[in-house]
Amino acid sequence: MNILLIAPPGAGKGTQGTVIAEELGLPHIATGDLLRDNIARGTELGRASQALVERGELVPDDLVLEMVREVLERDGRDGYVLDGVPRTIEQARTLYQTAVELGLTADVALHLHVPDDVVVERLLARAAEQGRADDTADVIRHRLALYHRVTAPILAWYQQRDILVTVDAAPPVEEVTREVLAALESVRLDDAPPADTTGLAAAFGVPPEPSQP
Ligand code: AMP
């Protein structure tokens, strides 16, 4: 199963992404983790991203997309949980194009919904525990504002493509995990004919997927 995980910061993306990937035997590909790893190793990508990540800004689309394409090609052939991308319309468009080329289009866009006040509370608690550079109150506010302005509008496209699944991620972690796994199971069992994606492909500016024999 090919899963995109889309959620505001602090919604439990990392935690749920890890559990889902383990349960379904899929690689968990998290762009935030990949970028932090590059920063820690001082790679060219890490040096280009560090200040942006620390300020809660988005890393330029081309850098993220190149990184994601490489990892998808290497690790995502038999399914994936892709966490933290797309975050912009351009990322959604190019990711779709890449996935069509690789024959790896998403089966489900899993959206974890959490109200802002819960998110802020969680992130401040995480800051106390893990000391992530981008978990200060100001940066958290900025990341949330970016999410609402730039990332959340993408959800409508997945809705249009009929692959959007939204789960309330405000309850305790285990409860959310149960809901998420149940939702994914029903997607897996759903043998309804695939949604017509023609309109979406046109919206993304790329040719539609070839039809199945
Ligand atoms: P996360 O761990 O998903 O909260 O991501 C941490 C930070 O990494 C974000 O605040 C951004 O600075 C950067 N980042 C992660 N994914 C992306 C992406 N898809 N596009 C741009 N920047 C990203």
XYZ file of C-alpha atoms and ligand atoms in Angstrom:
236
model
C 0.000 0.000 0.000
C 1.251 3.483 -0.858
C 0.408 5.962 1.878
C 0.931 9.715 2.138
C 0.791 11.085 5.674
C -0.287 14.705 5.921
C -0.710 16.516 9.216
C 0.171 19.705 11.048
C 3.336 19.698 13.140
C 2.693 17.982 16.457
C -0.173 15.819 15.211
C 1.818 12.649 15.825
C 2.958 12.115 12.236
C 6.268 10.602 13.290
C 4.731 8.308 15.907
C 1.814 7.133 13.779
C 4.010 6.884 10.680
C 6.407 4.565 12.485
C 3.635 2.330 13.843
C 1.742 2.118 10.541
C 4.938 1.282 8.672
C 5.798 -1.439 11.184
C 2.283 -2.911 11.173
C 2.073 -2.991 7.386
C 5.712 -3.908 6.786
C 6.397 -0.763 4.780
C 9.338 1.646 4.813
C 8.665 4.844 6.771
C 10.076 7.689 4.706
C 9.900 10.924 6.716
C 11.231 14.064 5.031
C 11.824 15.843 8.361
C 13.931 12.902 9.609
C 15.833 12.707 6.324
C 16.587 16.431 6.456
C 17.680 16.297 10.125
C 19.925 13.345 9.262
C 21.495 15.331 6.419
C 21.999 18.288 8.760
C 23.654 16.038 11.377
C 25.973 14.571 8.725
C 26.796 17.991 7.283
C 25.933 17.005 3.702
C 25.392 19.641 1.019
C 21.622 19.202 1.417
C 22.017 19.473 5.190
C 23.999 22.709 4.922
C 21.414 24.167 2.526
C 18.524 23.177 4.829
C 19.755 23.767 8.368
C 18.841 27.426 8.882
C 15.454 26.956 7.207
C 14.542 23.915 9.311
C 15.590 25.672 12.509
C 13.418 28.687 11.662
C 10.451 26.485 10.735
C 10.614 27.570 7.086
C 10.053 25.144 4.246
C 13.107 23.777 2.450
C 12.937 24.630 -1.289
C 10.716 22.285 -3.285
C 13.444 21.144 -5.706
C 15.747 20.013 -2.886
C 13.012 18.078 -1.090
C 11.662 16.550 -4.287
C 15.050 15.322 -5.445
C 15.648 13.732 -2.045
C 12.202 12.086 -2.040
C 12.527 10.773 -5.587
C 15.821 9.113 -4.740
C 14.467 7.427 -1.605
C 11.187 6.389 -3.272
C 13.064 4.777 -6.146
C 15.337 2.944 -3.754
C 12.998 1.970 -0.897
C 9.401 2.515 -2.021
C 8.970 -0.033 -4.778
C 6.830 -2.397 -2.662
C 4.851 0.287 -0.881
C 5.641 3.170 1.432
C 4.530 5.466 4.193
C 5.635 8.884 2.986
C 5.519 11.308 5.879
C 5.847 15.091 5.623
C 5.488 15.526 1.877
C 3.827 17.090 -0.088
C 3.779 20.347 1.811
C 3.204 22.700 -1.132
C 1.116 22.594 -4.296
C 4.303 22.315 -6.351
C 5.424 19.331 -4.265
C 2.011 17.687 -4.740
C 2.187 18.189 -8.478
C 5.760 16.938 -8.928
C 5.348 14.080 -6.477
C 2.318 12.893 -8.405
C 4.268 13.072 -11.652
C 7.184 11.135 -10.124
C 4.832 8.531 -8.670
C 3.120 8.056 -12.053
C 6.526 7.575 -13.679
C 7.571 5.026 -11.062
C 4.167 3.299 -10.988
C 3.855 4.200 -7.314
C 0.899 6.565 -7.031
C -0.625 6.908 -3.567
C -3.548 4.681 -2.569
C -4.425 6.825 0.405
C -3.656 10.290 1.709
C -3.979 9.930 5.466
C -4.752 13.228 7.132
C -4.325 13.481 10.899
C -6.547 16.268 12.164
C -5.702 18.024 15.429
C -6.891 21.429 16.695
C -4.156 24.079 16.953
C -4.281 24.407 20.741
C -3.616 20.663 21.169
C -0.750 20.860 18.687
C 0.935 23.755 20.490
C 0.614 21.979 23.840
C 2.153 18.781 22.414
C 5.018 20.561 20.698
C 5.960 22.528 23.785
C 5.985 19.260 25.761
C 8.194 17.677 23.074
C 10.528 20.676 23.247
C 11.015 20.037 26.953
C 11.782 16.344 26.264
C 13.773 16.387 23.019
C 14.956 19.973 22.646
C 14.320 20.155 18.904
C 15.581 23.500 17.574
C 12.271 24.185 15.818
C 10.024 23.546 18.837
C 10.183 27.032 20.389
C 6.860 28.881 20.813
C 7.549 31.384 17.993
C 8.744 28.784 15.512
C 5.807 26.490 16.372
C 3.362 29.324 15.597
C 5.128 29.957 12.304
C 5.118 26.262 11.307
C 1.417 26.014 12.105
C 0.586 29.134 10.110
C 2.558 27.742 7.146
C 0.689 24.450 7.441
C -2.705 26.155 7.288
C -1.741 28.550 4.489
C 0.401 26.352 2.245
C -0.119 22.668 3.068
C -3.762 22.233 4.150
C -5.178 23.441 0.782
C -3.569 20.388 -0.868
C -6.000 18.125 1.018
C -8.812 19.179 -1.314
C -6.925 17.644 -4.220
C -6.714 14.276 -2.522
C -10.387 14.564 -1.656
C -11.124 15.174 -5.327
C -9.046 12.107 -6.200
C -11.082 10.179 -3.634
C -8.117 8.905 -1.635
C -8.363 11.261 1.362
C -8.892 9.643 4.771
C -9.113 11.952 7.779
C -8.620 10.667 11.312
C -9.119 12.659 14.506
C -5.651 12.615 16.074
C -6.500 14.520 19.252
C -7.184 11.394 21.412
C -4.345 9.432 23.069
C -1.767 7.851 20.755
C -2.963 4.216 21.035
C -6.536 5.207 20.270
C -5.436 7.140 17.180
C -3.314 4.195 16.033
C -6.337 1.894 16.274
C -8.466 4.328 14.256
C -5.753 4.758 11.646
C -5.176 1.021 11.195
C -8.926 0.392 10.962
C -9.255 3.149 8.348
C -6.359 1.725 6.320
C -7.808 -1.764 6.538
C -11.105 -0.562 5.123
C -9.245 1.145 2.270
C -7.402 -2.119 1.612
C -10.630 -4.118 1.584
C -12.452 -1.596 -0.526
C -12.634 -3.197 -3.937
C -14.684 -0.414 -5.440
C -13.421 0.629 -8.876
C -10.674 3.247 -8.638
C -11.757 6.854 -8.674
C -11.555 8.678 -11.978
C -8.347 10.673 -11.626
C -8.456 12.296 -15.046
C -9.510 15.678 -13.733
C -6.869 15.629 -11.057
C -4.124 14.691 -13.478
C -5.137 17.632 -15.601
C -5.086 19.833 -12.520
C -1.559 18.628 -11.822
C -0.619 19.350 -15.431
C 0.465 15.794 -16.217
C -0.998 13.028 -18.364
C -3.333 10.576 -16.569
C -2.038 7.176 -15.473
C -2.186 4.504 -18.163
C -5.301 2.357 -17.694
C -4.846 -1.161 -16.335
C -4.989 -4.041 -18.866
P 8.800 17.577 10.322
O 9.746 16.664 11.030
O 7.952 16.889 9.295
O 8.008 18.440 11.258
O 9.732 18.585 9.459
C 10.655 19.421 10.100
C 11.091 20.530 9.166
O 11.744 19.973 8.012
C 9.981 21.393 8.588
O 9.568 22.408 9.483
C 10.673 21.958 7.355
O 11.614 22.952 7.704
C 11.453 20.760 6.856
N 10.653 19.924 5.940
C 10.221 18.642 6.159
N 9.513 18.204 5.108
C 9.490 19.203 4.204
C 8.905 19.363 2.917
N 8.163 18.402 2.351
N 9.089 20.551 2.279
C 9.819 21.537 2.823
N 10.388 21.466 4.035
C 10.232 20.314 4.726
